[in-house]
mmCIF file of C-alpha atoms in Angstrom:
data_model
loop_
_atom_site.group_PDB
_atom_site.id
_atom_site.type_symbol
_atom_site.label_atom_id
_atom_site.label_comp_id
_atom_site.label_asym_id
_atom_site.label_seq_id
_atom_site.Cartn_x
_atom_site.Cartn_y
_atom_site.Cartn_z
ATOM 1 C CA MET A 114 1.501 -27.487 -8.518
ATOM 2 C CA LYS A 115 5.059 -28.327 -8.858
ATOM 3 C CA GLU A 116 5.880 -24.966 -10.183
ATOM 4 C CA ARG A 117 3.900 -23.371 -7.202
ATOM 5 C CA HIS A 118 6.110 -25.240 -4.826
ATOM 6 C CA ARG A 119 8.945 -23.622 -7.217
ATOM 7 C CA CYS A 120 7.704 -20.421 -6.758
ATOM 8 C CA GLY A 121 7.548 -20.367 -2.907
ATOM 9 C CA CYS A 122 11.872 -21.580 -2.854
ATOM 10 C CA ALA A 123 12.470 -18.793 -4.916
ATOM 11 C CA GLY A 124 10.364 -16.422 -2.082
ATOM 12 C CA LEU A 125 12.986 -18.164 0.531
ATOM 13 C CA ARG A 126 15.405 -16.977 -1.447
ATOM 14 C CA ALA A 127 14.945 -14.121 -1.808
ATOM 15 C CA VAL A 128 13.904 -13.288 1.503
ATOM 16 C CA ARG A 129 17.282 -14.601 2.629
ATOM 17 C CA VAL A 130 18.947 -11.882 0.483
ATOM 18 C CA TRP A 131 17.298 -9.256 2.088
ATOM 19 C CA CYS A 132 17.820 -10.158 5.429
ATOM 20 C CA VAL A 133 21.819 -10.092 4.519
ATOM 21 C CA THR A 134 21.294 -7.113 2.572
ATOM 22 C CA LEU A 135 19.261 -5.236 5.967
ATOM 23 C CA LEU A 136 22.276 -6.511 8.363
ATOM 24 C CA THR A 137 24.653 -4.928 6.072
ATOM 25 C CA LEU A 138 22.702 -1.638 5.712
ATOM 26 C CA CYS A 139 22.014 -1.067 9.670
ATOM 27 C CA VAL A 140 25.804 -1.802 10.287
ATOM 28 C CA SER A 141 27.076 0.582 7.734
ATOM 29 C CA ALA A 142 24.404 2.743 7.595
ATOM 30 C CA CYS A 143 23.223 3.825 10.780
ATOM 31 C CA GLY A 144 26.491 5.626 12.734
ATOM 32 C CA PRO A 145 26.769 8.771 10.365
ATOM 33 C CA ARG A 146 23.119 9.399 9.368
ATOM 34 C CA ASP A 147 22.267 9.342 12.908
ATOM 35 C CA ALA A 148 24.972 11.665 13.659
ATOM 36 C CA SER A 149 23.417 14.572 11.529
ATOM 37 C CA THR A 150 20.144 13.589 13.700
ATOM 38 C CA PRO A 151 20.491 13.449 17.047
ATOM 39 C CA GLY A 152 17.971 11.592 19.231
ATOM 40 C CA VAL A 153 16.644 9.336 15.796
ATOM 41 C CA ALA A 154 16.827 6.628 16.691
ATOM 42 C CA GLN A 155 17.267 2.765 13.820
ATOM 43 C CA TRP A 156 14.335 0.421 14.637
ATOM 44 C CA SER A 157 14.757 -2.747 13.805
ATOM 45 C CA VAL A 158 12.537 -5.887 12.660
ATOM 46 C CA SER A 159 13.201 -9.542 12.952
ATOM 47 C CA ILE A 160 14.779 -11.775 10.546
ATOM 48 C CA GLU A 161 12.709 -14.651 11.038
ATOM 49 C CA PRO A 162 8.759 -14.163 10.624
ATOM 50 C CA LEU A 163 6.415 -14.674 13.541
ATOM 51 C CA LEU A 164 3.463 -15.678 11.109
ATOM 52 C CA SER A 165 4.280 -16.704 7.555
ATOM 53 C CA ILE A 166 1.320 -17.831 5.551
ATOM 54 C CA ALA A 167 2.515 -19.422 1.971
ATOM 55 C CA ASP A 168 -0.127 -18.846 -1.295
ATOM 56 C CA ASP A 169 -0.674 -22.383 -0.966
ATOM 57 C CA ASN A 170 -0.419 -25.534 1.976
ATOM 58 C CA ALA A 171 1.457 -29.007 1.999
ATOM 59 C CA THR A 172 -1.041 -30.006 -0.549
ATOM 60 C CA GLY A 173 -0.791 -27.976 -3.280
ATOM 61 C CA GLU A 174 -4.713 -26.039 -2.332
ATOM 62 C CA PRO A 175 -4.587 -22.822 -2.707
ATOM 63 C CA GLN A 176 -4.685 -20.353 0.571
ATOM 64 C CA LEU A 177 -3.675 -16.899 -1.342
ATOM 65 C CA GLY A 178 -4.313 -15.294 -4.689
ATOM 66 C CA GLU A 179 -3.868 -11.472 -4.541
ATOM 67 C CA VAL A 180 -3.541 -9.907 -0.515
ATOM 68 C CA VAL A 181 -5.597 -6.805 -0.936
ATOM 69 C CA GLY A 182 -5.784 -5.836 2.975
ATOM 70 C CA LEU A 183 -5.074 -7.712 6.375
ATOM 71 C CA THR A 184 -5.117 -7.411 10.332
ATOM 72 C CA ARG A 185 -3.588 -9.119 13.319
ATOM 73 C CA LEU A 186 -6.035 -10.500 15.541
ATOM 74 C CA PRO A 187 -5.595 -10.857 19.207
ATOM 75 C CA SER A 188 -5.282 -14.601 19.222
ATOM 76 C CA GLY A 189 -1.993 -13.460 17.058
ATOM 77 C CA GLY A 190 -3.748 -15.241 14.204
ATOM 78 C CA LEU A 191 -4.508 -13.104 11.104
ATOM 79 C CA LEU A 192 -7.725 -12.140 8.951
ATOM 80 C CA VAL A 193 -6.582 -11.192 5.076
ATOM 81 C CA ALA A 194 -8.847 -10.224 2.215
ATOM 82 C CA ASP A 195 -8.115 -11.445 -0.438
ATOM 83 C CA ARG A 196 -9.234 -10.140 -4.447
ATOM 84 C CA VAL A 197 -8.355 -13.383 -6.720
ATOM 85 C CA LEU A 198 -10.493 -16.377 -3.976
ATOM 86 C CA GLN A 199 -13.079 -12.675 -3.251
ATOM 87 C CA SER A 200 -13.620 -13.738 0.258
ATOM 88 C CA LEU A 201 -12.082 -12.622 3.811
ATOM 89 C CA ARG A 202 -9.851 -15.883 5.346
ATOM 90 C CA MET A 203 -9.019 -16.376 8.869
ATOM 91 C CA PHE A 204 -5.686 -17.790 9.980
ATOM 92 C CA ALA A 205 -4.615 -18.818 13.209
ATOM 93 C CA ALA A 206 -1.231 -17.936 14.930
ATOM 94 C CA ASP A 207 0.406 -21.131 13.461
ATOM 95 C CA GLY A 208 -0.737 -20.505 9.777
ATOM 96 C CA SER A 209 -3.281 -22.614 9.438
ATOM 97 C CA LEU A 210 -6.742 -21.557 7.581
ATOM 98 C CA GLU A 211 -9.427 -22.042 10.283
ATOM 99 C CA GLN A 212 -12.202 -20.271 8.468
ATOM 100 C CA VAL A 213 -13.455 -19.325 4.956
ATOM 101 C CA ILE A 214 -15.653 -15.854 4.961
ATOM 102 C CA GLY A 215 -18.156 -14.888 1.593
ATOM 103 C CA ARG A 216 -17.330 -16.145 -1.383
ATOM 104 C CA GLU A 217 -18.162 -14.274 -5.282
ATOM 105 C CA GLY A 218 -21.168 -13.122 -5.515
ATOM 106 C CA ASP A 219 -24.061 -10.835 -5.163
ATOM 107 C CA GLY A 220 -25.686 -12.084 -1.623
ATOM 108 C CA PRO A 221 -25.596 -10.967 1.814
ATOM 109 C CA GLY A 222 -21.604 -11.559 2.293
ATOM 110 C CA GLU A 223 -20.514 -11.910 -0.869
ATOM 111 C CA PHE A 224 -18.303 -10.168 -2.710
ATOM 112 C CA ARG A 225 -17.558 -9.088 -6.512
ATOM 113 C CA TYR A 226 -14.414 -7.390 -6.407
ATOM 114 C CA ILE A 227 -12.510 -6.724 -3.233
ATOM 115 C CA ASN A 228 -10.508 -3.973 -3.955
ATOM 116 C CA TRP A 229 -9.208 -3.064 -0.056
ATOM 117 C CA ALA A 230 -9.993 -3.858 3.558
ATOM 118 C CA LYS A 231 -8.920 -1.518 5.920
ATOM 119 C CA ARG A 232 -8.433 -2.489 9.839
ATOM 120 C CA CYS A 233 -10.520 0.337 11.793
ATOM 121 C CA GLY A 234 -10.705 -0.101 15.713
ATOM 122 C CA ASP A 235 -12.085 -3.177 16.149
ATOM 123 C CA SER A 236 -14.069 -3.859 12.336
ATOM 124 C CA LEU A 237 -12.703 -4.261 9.048
ATOM 125 C CA PHE A 238 -13.921 -2.390 6.221
ATOM 126 C CA VAL A 239 -13.936 -3.825 3.407
ATOM 127 C CA ALA A 240 -14.935 -1.964 0.389
ATOM 128 C CA ASP A 241 -16.530 -4.107 -2.620
ATOM 129 C CA ILE A 242 -16.223 -1.867 -5.944
ATOM 130 C CA GLY A 243 -17.968 -4.734 -8.104
ATOM 131 C CA ARG A 244 -21.435 -4.275 -5.945
ATOM 132 C CA ARG A 245 -20.016 -0.308 -4.942
ATOM 133 C CA ASP A 246 -20.695 -0.625 -1.140
ATOM 134 C CA PHE A 247 -18.175 -0.803 1.809
ATOM 135 C CA ALA A 248 -18.721 -4.082 4.339
ATOM 136 C CA LEU A 249 -18.165 -4.072 7.700
ATOM 137 C CA TYR A 250 -17.036 -6.747 9.582
ATOM 138 C CA ALA A 251 -16.411 -7.978 13.813
ATOM 139 C CA LEU A 252 -12.794 -9.473 14.460
ATOM 140 C CA ASP A 253 -14.578 -13.220 14.562
ATOM 141 C CA GLY A 254 -15.320 -12.672 10.389
ATOM 142 C CA THR A 255 -19.211 -11.334 11.411
ATOM 143 C CA LEU A 256 -20.868 -9.532 8.959
ATOM 144 C CA GLY A 257 -22.058 -6.358 10.876
ATOM 145 C CA ARG A 258 -23.453 -3.686 8.684
ATOM 146 C CA THR A 259 -22.886 -2.619 4.569
ATOM 147 C CA ALA A 260 -21.977 1.624 4.110
ATOM 148 C CA PRO A 261 -22.596 3.723 1.564
ATOM 149 C CA TYR A 262 -19.626 3.934 -1.754
ATOM 150 C CA LEU A 263 -20.185 7.733 -2.032
ATOM 151 C CA GLN A 264 -17.782 8.233 1.453
ATOM 152 C CA GLY A 265 -19.040 12.248 2.018
ATOM 153 C CA GLY A 266 -21.063 12.431 -1.265
ATOM 154 C CA SER A 267 -17.865 10.705 -3.994
ATOM 155 C CA PRO A 268 -16.227 8.451 -4.465
ATOM 156 C CA ALA A 269 -13.057 8.281 -3.064
ATOM 157 C CA TYR A 270 -10.058 6.732 -4.468
ATOM 158 C CA HIS A 271 -8.044 6.914 -1.935
ATOM 159 C CA SER A 272 -8.616 6.216 1.965
ATOM 160 C CA ALA A 273 -7.548 5.985 5.186
ATOM 161 C CA CYS A 274 -9.048 5.561 8.832
ATOM 162 C CA ASN A 275 -8.241 5.711 12.195
ATOM 163 C CA ALA A 276 -10.213 3.680 15.466
ATOM 164 C CA SER A 277 -12.742 6.151 16.085
ATOM 165 C CA GLY A 278 -14.162 5.662 12.239
ATOM 166 C CA LEU A 279 -12.911 8.621 11.075
ATOM 167 C CA TRP A 280 -11.829 8.557 7.103
ATOM 168 C CA VAL A 281 -9.246 10.930 5.347
ATOM 169 C CA HIS A 282 -10.338 10.304 1.744
ATOM 170 C CA ASN A 283 -9.340 12.068 -1.874
ATOM 171 C CA GLY A 284 -11.047 11.688 -5.167
ATOM 172 C CA TRP A 285 -11.101 11.040 -8.709
ATOM 173 C CA GLU A 286 -9.816 13.439 -11.059
ATOM 174 C CA SER A 287 -12.571 14.104 -13.987
ATOM 175 C CA PRO A 288 -10.212 13.929 -17.260
ATOM 176 C CA ASN A 289 -10.416 15.403 -20.468
ATOM 177 C CA CYS A 290 -8.743 15.709 -23.748
ATOM 178 C CA GLU A 291 -6.656 19.601 -23.592
ATOM 179 C CA ARG A 292 -3.889 17.612 -24.152
ATOM 180 C CA ALA A 293 -2.878 13.937 -24.351
ATOM 181 C CA GLY A 294 0.177 12.630 -21.891
ATOM 182 C CA ARG A 295 1.179 12.415 -18.576
ATOM 183 C CA VAL A 296 -1.157 14.639 -16.658
ATOM 184 C CA ARG A 297 -2.188 15.874 -13.363
ATOM 185 C CA PHE A 298 -5.904 17.366 -11.991
ATOM 186 C CA ASN A 299 -6.468 19.142 -9.217
ATOM 187 C CA VAL A 300 -8.817 16.225 -6.539
ATOM 188 C CA SER A 301 -11.022 16.729 -3.411
ATOM 189 C CA TYR A 302 -10.000 15.451 0.150
ATOM 190 C CA TRP A 303 -12.377 15.571 2.855
ATOM 191 C CA LEU A 304 -13.152 14.098 6.100
ATOM 192 C CA ALA A 305 -15.939 11.495 6.504
ATOM 193 C CA THR A 306 -17.451 8.890 9.082
ATOM 194 C CA SER A 307 -17.468 5.503 8.836
ATOM 195 C CA ALA A 308 -20.922 6.222 7.741
ATOM 196 C CA GLY A 309 -20.363 8.885 4.781
ATOM 197 C CA GLU A 310 -20.858 11.922 6.790
ATOM 198 C CA ARG A 311 -18.625 14.467 5.269
ATOM 199 C CA VAL A 312 -17.279 16.663 8.441
ATOM 200 C CA ALA A 313 -14.524 18.542 7.251
ATOM 201 C CA ASP A 314 -13.587 19.625 3.569
ATOM 202 C CA LEU A 315 -9.426 19.467 3.122
ATOM 203 C CA GLY A 316 -9.291 21.970 -0.284
ATOM 204 C CA GLU A 317 -8.366 20.825 -3.595
ATOM 205 C CA MET A 318 -5.240 19.540 -4.077
ATOM 206 C CA PRO A 319 -3.238 17.402 -6.953
ATOM 207 C CA GLY A 320 -4.270 14.169 -7.396
ATOM 208 C CA SER A 321 -2.756 10.913 -9.284
ATOM 209 C CA GLU A 322 0.076 11.900 -12.551
ATOM 210 C CA ARG A 323 -2.188 10.139 -14.963
ATOM 211 C CA LEU A 324 -1.932 9.155 -18.815
ATOM 212 C CA VAL A 325 -4.218 10.130 -21.120
ATOM 213 C CA ASN A 326 -5.616 9.228 -24.377
ATOM 214 C CA CYS A 327 -7.237 11.214 -26.469
ATOM 215 C CA HIS A 328 -8.149 8.811 -29.523
ATOM 216 C CA ASP A 329 -12.195 8.502 -29.871
ATOM 217 C CA ASP A 330 -11.724 4.808 -29.023
ATOM 218 C CA LEU A 331 -9.362 4.640 -26.215
ATOM 219 C CA PHE A 332 -10.481 7.973 -24.758
ATOM 220 C CA GLY A 333 -9.520 7.569 -21.151
ATOM 221 C CA SER A 334 -6.508 8.270 -18.305
ATOM 222 C CA GLY A 335 -4.598 5.708 -15.899
ATOM 223 C CA PRO A 336 -2.139 5.924 -13.079
ATOM 224 C CA HIS A 337 1.585 7.043 -14.673
ATOM 225 C CA PRO A 338 4.268 4.656 -14.688
ATOM 226 C CA LEU A 339 6.638 6.160 -12.128
ATOM 227 C CA GLY A 340 4.459 8.997 -12.012
ATOM 228 C CA LYS A 341 3.454 10.685 -8.784
ATOM 229 C CA GLU A 342 0.498 9.507 -6.180
ATOM 230 C CA PRO A 343 -0.773 10.913 -3.582
ATOM 231 C CA VAL A 344 -1.228 9.386 -0.675
ATOM 232 C CA VAL A 345 -3.212 9.624 2.830
ATOM 233 C CA ALA A 346 -3.315 8.650 6.502
ATOM 234 C CA ILE A 347 -5.030 9.536 9.957
ATOM 235 C CA GLY A 348 -4.238 8.937 13.018
ATOM 236 C CA ARG A 349 -6.279 9.982 16.362
ATOM 237 C CA GLU A 350 -5.711 13.536 15.890
ATOM 238 C CA ARG A 351 -4.142 13.965 13.033
ATOM 239 C CA ALA A 352 -4.773 13.725 9.424
ATOM 240 C CA TYR A 353 -1.780 13.512 6.793
ATOM 241 C CA VAL A 354 -1.595 13.913 3.155
ATOM 242 C CA GLY A 355 1.289 14.038 0.643
ATOM 243 C CA LEU A 356 1.347 14.495 -3.023
ATOM 244 C CA ALA A 357 4.653 12.787 -3.239
ATOM 245 C CA ASP A 358 6.335 15.904 -5.056
ATOM 246 C CA SER A 359 9.076 16.146 -2.144
ATOM 247 C CA PHE A 360 8.813 15.347 1.136
ATOM 248 C CA VAL A 361 6.531 16.791 2.545
ATOM 249 C CA VAL A 362 3.570 15.592 4.242
ATOM 250 C CA ARG A 363 0.493 18.025 4.954
ATOM 251 C CA VAL A 364 -0.777 17.947 7.884
ATOM 252 C CA PHE A 365 -4.533 19.107 9.035
ATOM 253 C CA ALA A 366 -6.374 18.432 12.481
ATOM 254 C CA ILE A 367 -9.217 15.957 12.234
ATOM 255 C CA ASP A 368 -11.767 19.172 12.311
ATOM 256 C CA GLY A 369 -10.361 20.402 8.898
ATOM 257 C CA SER A 370 -7.752 22.519 10.166
ATOM 258 C CA PRO A 371 -4.124 22.989 8.727
ATOM 259 C CA LEU A 372 -0.892 22.431 10.790
ATOM 260 C CA SER A 373 2.704 22.551 10.047
ATOM 261 C CA ALA A 374 3.960 20.155 7.853
ATOM 262 C CA ILE A 375 6.424 17.862 7.717
ATOM 263 C CA SER A 376 9.020 17.311 5.831
ATOM 264 C CA ALA A 377 12.884 15.818 5.950
ATOM 265 C CA ALA A 378 15.861 15.707 3.655
ATOM 266 C CA VAL A 379 15.560 12.966 0.153
ATOM 267 C CA ALA A 380 18.133 12.379 -1.932
ATOM 268 C CA ASP A 381 18.257 13.235 -5.795
ATOM 269 C CA LEU A 382 14.717 12.342 -7.687
ATOM 270 C CA ARG A 383 15.528 12.162 -10.855
ATOM 271 C CA THR A 384 14.630 9.585 -13.213
ATOM 272 C CA THR A 385 16.978 6.659 -13.719
ATOM 273 C CA ALA A 386 17.665 4.149 -15.734
ATOM 274 C CA GLU A 387 17.633 1.904 -12.808
ATOM 275 C CA ASP A 388 14.498 3.670 -11.603
ATOM 276 C CA ILE A 389 12.960 2.523 -15.420
ATOM 277 C CA VAL A 390 14.029 -1.191 -15.316
ATOM 278 C CA ARG A 391 12.778 -1.493 -11.944
ATOM 279 C CA PHE A 392 9.249 -0.279 -12.916
ATOM 280 C CA LYS A 393 8.981 -2.329 -16.498
ATOM 281 C CA ARG A 394 10.057 -5.561 -13.664
ATOM 282 C CA LEU A 395 7.442 -4.921 -11.631
ATOM 283 C CA ASP A 396 4.550 -3.992 -13.960
ATOM 284 C CA THR A 397 5.318 -7.638 -16.272
ATOM 285 C CA LEU A 398 5.277 -9.592 -12.759
ATOM 286 C CA GLY A 399 3.582 -12.422 -12.326
ATOM 287 C CA LYS A 400 1.887 -11.881 -15.612
ATOM 288 C CA PRO A 401 0.666 -13.655 -18.403
ATOM 289 C CA PRO A 402 2.610 -13.586 -21.537
ATOM 290 C CA ARG A 403 -0.537 -11.326 -23.909
ATOM 291 C CA GLU A 404 -0.551 -9.494 -21.382
ATOM 292 C CA ARG A 405 3.028 -8.594 -20.961
ATOM 293 C CA ALA A 406 3.372 -8.172 -24.259
ATOM 294 C CA GLN A 407 0.614 -5.382 -24.423
ATOM 295 C CA GLN A 408 2.716 -3.879 -21.510
ATOM 296 C CA VAL A 409 5.570 -3.768 -23.517
ATOM 297 C CA ARG A 410 3.531 -1.798 -26.416
ATOM 298 C CA GLU A 411 2.060 0.017 -24.319
ATOM 299 C CA TRP A 412 5.880 1.565 -22.762
ATOM 300 C CA GLU A 413 6.718 2.750 -26.895
ATOM 301 C CA ARG A 414 4.232 5.473 -25.749
ATOM 302 C CA VAL A 415 5.410 6.456 -22.310
ATOM 303 C CA GLU A 416 7.745 9.269 -21.818
ATOM 304 C CA PHE A 417 8.639 8.570 -18.504
ATOM 305 C CA PRO A 418 8.661 11.642 -16.164
ATOM 306 C CA PRO A 419 11.729 13.351 -15.016
ATOM 307 C CA THR A 420 11.856 13.000 -11.244
ATOM 308 C CA VAL A 421 10.349 10.322 -9.416
ATOM 309 C CA PRO A 422 8.140 10.569 -6.531
ATOM 310 C CA ALA A 423 10.118 11.075 -2.697
ATOM 311 C CA TYR A 424 7.506 8.898 -0.912
ATOM 312 C CA ASP A 425 5.021 6.421 -1.698
ATOM 313 C CA LYS A 426 3.875 4.819 1.631
ATOM 314 C CA LEU A 427 1.940 6.514 4.403
ATOM 315 C CA LEU A 428 0.811 4.555 7.430
ATOM 316 C CA VAL A 429 0.239 5.151 11.196
ATOM 317 C CA ASP A 430 0.703 2.703 13.281
ATOM 318 C CA ALA A 431 -0.936 1.813 17.183
ATOM 319 C CA LEU A 432 1.162 4.055 19.123
ATOM 320 C CA ASP A 433 0.071 7.422 16.631
ATOM 321 C CA TYR A 434 2.988 7.661 14.885
ATOM 322 C CA LEU A 435 3.447 7.856 11.080
ATOM 323 C CA TRP A 436 5.895 5.626 8.714
ATOM 324 C CA VAL A 437 6.436 7.360 5.539
ATOM 325 C CA ARG A 438 8.384 4.743 3.261
ATOM 326 C CA HIS A 439 11.116 6.401 1.087
ATOM 327 C CA TYR A 440 10.111 5.894 -2.983
ATOM 328 C CA PRO A 441 12.050 2.965 -3.626
ATOM 329 C CA ARG A 442 14.788 3.394 -6.239
ATOM 330 C CA GLY A 443 16.715 0.856 -9.393
ATOM 331 C CA ASP A 444 17.491 -2.352 -7.918
ATOM 332 C CA ASN A 445 17.777 -1.946 -4.410
ATOM 333 C CA ALA A 446 16.945 -4.940 -2.331
ATOM 334 C CA THR A 447 15.704 -2.669 0.851
ATOM 335 C CA VAL A 448 14.194 0.185 1.332
ATOM 336 C CA GLU A 449 13.955 3.333 3.898
ATOM 337 C CA TRP A 450 11.237 4.047 6.366
ATOM 338 C CA LEU A 451 11.030 7.337 8.698
ATOM 339 C CA VAL A 452 8.918 7.387 11.886
ATOM 340 C CA PHE A 453 7.436 10.500 12.421
ATOM 341 C CA SER A 454 5.681 11.128 16.359
ATOM 342 C CA PRO A 455 1.885 12.680 16.171
ATOM 343 C CA ALA A 456 3.759 16.038 17.218
ATOM 344 C CA GLY A 457 6.178 15.891 13.792
ATOM 345 C CA GLU A 458 9.451 14.519 15.436
ATOM 346 C CA LEU A 459 11.234 12.829 13.439
ATOM 347 C CA VAL A 460 12.222 9.986 15.579
ATOM 348 C CA ALA A 461 13.610 6.342 13.710
ATOM 349 C CA ARG A 462 14.637 5.013 10.593
ATOM 350 C CA THR A 463 14.258 1.261 9.790
ATOM 351 C CA ALA A 464 15.234 -0.105 6.379
ATOM 352 C CA LEU A 465 12.410 -2.674 5.049
ATOM 353 C CA PRO A 466 12.482 -5.637 1.967
ATOM 354 C CA GLU A 467 11.233 -3.680 -0.903
ATOM 355 C CA ALA A 468 9.177 -6.483 -2.167
ATOM 356 C CA LEU A 469 7.396 -6.319 1.375
ATOM 357 C CA SER A 470 3.748 -4.074 1.333
ATOM 358 C CA VAL A 471 3.471 -3.414 4.819
ATOM 359 C CA MET A 472 -0.285 -3.212 5.358
ATOM 360 C CA GLU A 473 -0.011 -3.268 9.360
ATOM 361 C CA ILE A 474 2.394 -1.939 11.862
ATOM 362 C CA GLY A 475 1.417 -2.692 15.474
ATOM 363 C CA GLU A 476 2.868 -1.841 18.840
ATOM 364 C CA SER A 477 5.412 -4.990 18.489
ATOM 365 C CA TYR A 478 5.487 -6.055 15.207
ATOM 366 C CA ILE A 479 4.976 -5.217 11.310
ATOM 367 C CA ALA A 480 2.517 -7.501 9.119
ATOM 368 C CA GLY A 481 2.812 -7.435 4.846
ATOM 369 C CA VAL A 482 2.560 -9.405 2.218
ATOM 370 C CA PHE A 483 6.012 -10.242 0.395
ATOM 371 C CA ILE A 484 5.649 -10.153 -3.379
ATOM 372 C CA ASP A 485 7.945 -12.507 -4.556
ATOM 373 C CA PRO A 486 10.816 -11.022 -6.697
ATOM 374 C CA SER A 487 11.049 -13.267 -9.477
ATOM 375 C CA TYR A 488 7.692 -14.474 -9.795
ATOM 376 C CA GLY A 489 5.226 -12.606 -8.027
ATOM 377 C CA ASN A 490 3.619 -14.696 -6.089
ATOM 378 C CA HIS A 491 1.893 -13.436 -1.961
ATOM 379 C CA THR A 492 3.438 -14.940 1.091
ATOM 380 C CA VAL A 493 1.675 -13.138 4.209
ATOM 381 C CA ARG A 494 4.419 -12.632 6.887
ATOM 382 C CA VAL A 495 4.558 -10.425 10.808
ATOM 383 C CA HIS A 496 7.576 -9.619 11.631
ATOM 384 C CA ALA A 497 8.803 -8.733 15.060
ATOM 385 C CA LEU A 498 9.690 -4.963 15.669
ATOM 386 C CA GLU A 499 12.190 -3.906 18.028
ATOM 387 C CA ARG A 500 11.699 0.235 18.705
ATOM 388 C CA ALA A 501 15.213 1.216 19.876
ATOM 389 C CA ARG A 502 15.257 4.324 22.562
#
């Protein structure tokens, strides 16, 4: 268990580093950048977390494995979905583990492979690709019902929901072996209810940039290193589709009709040596030696794309604002997020640590998982958010 505690200490050191970097960035960058865009505020996030939950407790017992979804509860605690521990885990506002919900298995309330979990209004949807269904949980951990795996008649690849239970999805590509290497296929995007009923088609647009292997014994595809990856989000009245080729986000009304797109300036997207180094670090982070060696062999057959994505995350917060994260570059400790009003106006910027995977944004908090840059350990954190006017 000493190794686990040493990982935790390294994580705390990393947090202190990004805190200093964040303060420096805000002091040095806010003035000049805001001067060119009047009315754009610089929102801030607390240095010290309101709540921090490490991967193990004081006795060394595991509390977290791989967090793939979370939501903050009215009590101030958290409901967390864990892929490695195959369970939902409820934590009190002081960080103590109160309840473990579910386990590995095929029975009611059990899990085979938790792919993700998302808060939709007063419910948490848990996607289990091992059981090929969605389980719906109340915020007290009570299992309600299951929903069909096929959302709108098709398997969904990326998904997001709003408080009313309306979803936006995009589908899987259908790879072929016309050519190997870096390929990007068009896929379907659509809106559906929580019951899986398709209510609007958004059209065919590019999906993931894939690495296709055409050998007879290895045919298949996977996300391309540094490739473009679509992201989706949905608010009360608008759905968002981001293809990441440039800083343009497509916007749709909830009846599926297109609206004016959101766009912003972006820096030079040409791939650098530092971008490749960052990818390789993350691609092997926390993996055992044999798996790391396999990844290194895979890199030998990869031609990295000439440009990186413009952004890699879209989130709609509790006030219906759209948050867009610039694609992290090189060895930068922080990364900028842009915040847009429901009308599509840029209203704020904020810098967050590159290692913080944000999963939920409330009116006055940001919740996510800090992934230790050296060891890959997961620490769940909630930080206070100040929306400067």
